[in-house]
Amino acid sequence: DTVQRYDPQADAWSARRVMPGPRYQCAVVTGVDDEMYLLGGTDGHVELNRVDVYRPATNTWRRWTREARRRS
């Protein structure tokens, strides 16, 4: 549940905000909005059916929820 950020110019790692909980075997993708999306996985006991979103610019986490959106 820890997050580290690598700075290639300084060749150094720094701690970031802790994830909402432990997570293994999940998929991680970066969106066009520069947010990181953690999809599914397990906490070591239960398979997770959720998406957590990390925003590096503000060092914050949030739970993604489906929003009703009108489609044309």
Coordinates of N, CA, C and O in Angstrom, one line a residue:
D1 N 0.8 -1.2 0.0 CA 0.0 0.0 0.0 C 0.9 1.3 0.0 O 0.4 2.4 0.2
T2 N 2.1 1.1 -0.3 CA 3.0 2.3 -0.4 C 3.2 2.7 -1.8 O 3.1 1.9 -2.7
V3 N 3.5 4.0 -2.0 CA 3.7 4.5 -3.4 C 5.0 5.3 -3.3 O 5.2 6.1 -2.4
Q4 N 5.8 5.0 -4.3 CA 7.1 5.7 -4.5 C 7.1 6.5 -5.8 O 6.6 5.9 -6.8
R5 N 7.8 7.6 -5.8 CA 7.9 8.4 -7.1 C 9.4 8.5 -7.4 O 10.2 8.8 -6.5
Y6 N 9.7 8.2 -8.6 CA 11.1 8.2 -9.1 C 11.4 9.5 -9.8 O 10.6 9.9 -10.7
D7 N 12.4 10.3 -9.4 CA 12.9 11.5 -10.1 C 14.2 11.2 -10.9 O 15.2 11.0 -10.3
P8 N 14.1 11.0 -12.2 CA 15.3 10.6 -12.9 C 16.4 11.7 -12.9 O 17.6 11.3 -13.0
Q9 N 16.0 12.9 -12.8 CA 17.1 14.0 -12.8 C 17.9 13.9 -11.5 O 19.1 14.1 -11.5
A10 N 17.2 13.6 -10.4 CA 17.9 13.5 -9.1 C 18.4 12.1 -8.8 O 19.1 11.8 -7.9
D11 N 17.9 11.1 -9.6 CA 18.2 9.7 -9.4 C 17.8 9.3 -8.0 O 18.6 8.7 -7.3
A12 N 16.6 9.7 -7.6 CA 16.1 9.4 -6.2 C 14.6 9.1 -6.2 O 13.9 9.5 -7.1
W13 N 14.3 8.3 -5.2 CA 12.9 8.0 -4.9 C 12.4 8.8 -3.8 O 13.1 9.1 -2.8
S14 N 11.0 9.1 -3.8 CA 10.4 9.8 -2.7 C 9.1 9.1 -2.4 O 8.4 8.7 -3.3
A15 N 8.7 9.1 -1.1 CA 7.4 8.5 -0.7 C 6.3 9.5 -1.1 O 6.4 10.7 -1.1
R16 N 5.2 8.9 -1.5 CA 4.0 9.6 -1.9 C 2.8 9.1 -0.9 O 3.1 8.3 -0.1
R17 N 1.6 9.7 -1.1 CA 0.5 9.3 -0.3 C 0.2 7.8 -0.4 O 0.2 7.2 -1.4
V18 N 0.0 7.2 0.8 CA -0.3 5.8 0.8 C -1.6 5.5 0.1 O -2.6 6.2 0.2
M19 N -1.6 4.3 -0.6 CA -2.8 3.9 -1.3 C -4.0 3.6 -0.3 O -3.7 3.4 0.9
P20 N -5.2 3.6 -0.8 CA -6.4 3.4 0.1 C -6.3 2.0 0.8 O -7.1 1.8 1.8
G21 N -5.5 1.1 0.4 CA -5.4 -0.2 1.0 C -4.5 -1.1 0.2 O -4.1 -0.7 -0.9
P22 N -4.1 -2.2 0.8 CA -3.1 -3.1 0.0 C -3.8 -3.6 -1.3 O -5.0 -3.8 -1.3
R23 N -3.0 -3.8 -2.3 CA -3.5 -4.2 -3.6 C -2.4 -5.0 -4.3 O -1.3 -4.5 -4.4
Y24 N -2.8 -6.1 -4.9 CA -1.9 -7.0 -5.6 C -2.5 -7.4 -6.9 O -3.7 -7.4 -7.0
Q25 N -1.7 -7.8 -7.9 CA -2.2 -8.3 -9.1 C -3.2 -7.4 -9.8 O -4.2 -7.9 -10.3
C26 N -3.0 -6.1 -9.8 CA -4.0 -5.2 -10.4 C -3.4 -4.7 -11.7 O -2.2 -4.8 -11.9
A27 N -4.2 -4.1 -12.5 CA -3.7 -3.4 -13.7 C -3.6 -1.9 -13.4 O -4.4 -1.4 -12.6
V28 N -2.6 -1.2 -14.0 CA -2.4 0.2 -13.8 C -2.3 0.8 -15.1 O -1.5 0.4 -15.9
V29 N -3.1 1.9 -15.4 CA -3.0 2.6 -16.6 C -3.0 4.1 -16.3 O -3.5 4.5 -15.3
T30 N -2.4 4.9 -17.2 CA -2.3 6.3 -17.1 C -3.3 6.9 -18.1 O -3.2 6.6 -19.3
G31 N -4.1 7.8 -17.6 CA -5.1 8.4 -18.5 C -4.5 9.6 -19.2 O -3.5 10.1 -18.8
V32 N -5.3 10.2 -20.2 CA -4.8 11.4 -20.8 C -4.9 12.6 -19.9 O -4.3 13.6 -20.2
D33 N -5.5 12.4 -18.7 CA -5.6 13.4 -17.7 C -4.4 13.4 -16.7 O -4.4 14.0 -15.7
D34 N -3.4 12.5 -17.0 CA -2.2 12.3 -16.2 C -2.6 11.7 -14.8 O -1.8 11.7 -13.9
E35 N -3.7 11.1 -14.7 CA -4.1 10.3 -13.5 C -3.8 8.9 -13.7 O -3.8 8.4 -14.8
M36 N -3.5 8.1 -12.6 CA -3.2 6.7 -12.7 C -4.4 6.0 -12.2 O -4.9 6.3 -11.1
Y37 N -4.9 5.0 -12.9 CA -6.0 4.2 -12.6 C -5.6 2.8 -12.2 O -5.0 2.1 -13.0
L38 N -5.9 2.4 -11.0 CA -5.7 1.0 -10.5 C -6.9 0.2 -10.6 O -8.0 0.6 -10.0
L39 N -6.9 -0.9 -11.4 CA -8.1 -1.6 -11.8 C -8.0 -3.0 -11.2 O -7.1 -3.7 -11.4
G40 N -9.1 -3.4 -10.4 CA -9.2 -4.7 -9.9 C -8.1 -5.2 -9.0 O -7.6 -4.4 -8.2
G41 N -7.8 -6.5 -9.1 CA -6.7 -7.0 -8.3 C -7.3 -7.7 -7.0 O -8.5 -8.0 -7.0
T42 N -6.4 -7.9 -6.0 CA -6.8 -8.5 -4.8 C -6.1 -7.8 -3.6 O -5.1 -7.2 -3.8
D43 N -6.8 -7.9 -2.5 CA -6.1 -7.3 -1.3 C -5.4 -8.4 -0.5 O -4.9 -8.2 0.6
G44 N -5.3 -9.6 -1.1 CA -4.6 -10.8 -0.5 C -5.6 -11.8 0.0 O -5.3 -12.9 0.4
H45 N -6.9 -11.3 0.2 CA -8.0 -12.2 0.6 C -9.2 -12.2 -0.3 O -9.8 -13.3 -0.5
V46 N -9.5 -11.1 -0.8 CA -10.7 -10.9 -1.7 C -10.3 -10.3 -3.0 O -9.5 -9.3 -3.0
E47 N -11.0 -10.7 -4.1 CA -10.8 -10.1 -5.3 C -11.5 -8.7 -5.3 O -12.7 -8.6 -4.8
L48 N -10.9 -7.7 -5.8 CA -11.4 -6.3 -5.7 C -12.1 -6.0 -7.0 O -11.5 -6.2 -8.1
N49 N -13.3 -5.4 -7.0 CA -14.0 -5.0 -8.1 C -14.2 -3.5 -8.0 O -15.3 -3.0 -7.9
R50 N -13.1 -2.8 -8.1 CA -13.2 -1.3 -8.0 C -12.0 -0.7 -8.7 O -11.0 -1.4 -9.1
V51 N -12.1 0.6 -8.9 CA -11.1 1.4 -9.5 C -10.7 2.5 -8.6 O -11.6 3.3 -8.1
D52 N -9.4 2.6 -8.2 CA -8.9 3.7 -7.4 C -8.1 4.6 -8.4 O -7.4 4.1 -9.2
V53 N -8.2 5.9 -8.2 CA -7.5 6.9 -9.0 C -6.5 7.7 -8.2 O -6.8 8.3 -7.2
Y54 N -5.3 7.8 -8.7 CA -4.2 8.6 -8.1 C -3.9 9.8 -9.0 O -3.7 9.6 -10.2
R55 N -3.9 11.0 -8.4 CA -3.5 12.2 -9.1 C -2.2 12.7 -8.6 O -2.1 13.2 -7.5
P56 N -1.1 12.4 -9.4 CA 0.3 12.8 -8.9 C 0.4 14.3 -8.6 O 1.1 14.7 -7.7
A57 N -0.3 15.2 -9.4 CA -0.1 16.6 -9.2 C -0.5 17.1 -7.9 O 0.0 18.0 -7.3
T58 N -1.5 16.4 -7.3 CA -2.0 16.8 -5.9 C -1.7 15.8 -4.9 O -2.0 16.0 -3.7
N59 N -1.1 14.7 -5.3 CA -0.8 13.6 -4.4 C -2.0 13.1 -3.6 O -2.0 12.9 -2.4
T60 N -3.1 12.9 -4.4 CA -4.3 12.4 -3.7 C -4.9 11.2 -4.4 O -4.6 10.9 -5.6
W61 N -5.7 10.4 -3.6 CA -6.4 9.2 -4.1 C -7.9 9.5 -4.0 O -8.3 10.2 -3.2
R62 N -8.6 8.8 -4.9 CA -10.1 8.9 -4.9 C -10.6 7.6 -5.5 O -9.9 6.9 -6.3
R63 N -11.8 7.2 -5.1 CA -12.5 6.0 -5.6 C -13.2 6.5 -6.8 O -14.0 7.4 -6.8
W64 N -13.0 5.8 -8.0 CA -13.8 6.1 -9.2 C -15.2 5.5 -9.1 O -15.4 4.4 -8.7
T65 N -16.1 6.3 -9.5 CA -17.5 5.9 -9.5 C -18.1 6.2 -10.9 O -17.7 7.1 -11.5
R66 N -18.9 5.3 -11.3 CA -19.6 5.5 -12.6 C -20.5 6.7 -12.5 O -21.3 6.9 -11.6
E67 N -20.3 7.6 -13.5 CA -21.2 8.8 -13.5 C -22.1 8.6 -14.7 O -21.6 8.3 -15.8
A68 N -23.3 8.9 -14.6 CA -24.2 8.9 -15.7 C -23.9 10.0 -16.7 O -23.8 11.2 -16.3
R69 N -23.6 9.7 -17.9 CA -23.2 10.7 -18.9 C -24.1 10.5 -20.1 O -24.3 9.4 -20.6
R70 N -24.6 11.6 -20.6 CA -25.4 11.6 -21.8 C -24.5 11.3 -23.0 O -23.4 11.9 -23.1
R71 N -24.9 10.4 -23.8 CA -24.1 10.1 -25.0 C -25.0 10.6 -26.2 O -26.2 10.4 -26.3
S72 N -24.3 11.1 -27.2 CA -25.0 11.6 -28.4 C -25.1 10.5 -29.4 O -24.5 9.4 -29.4

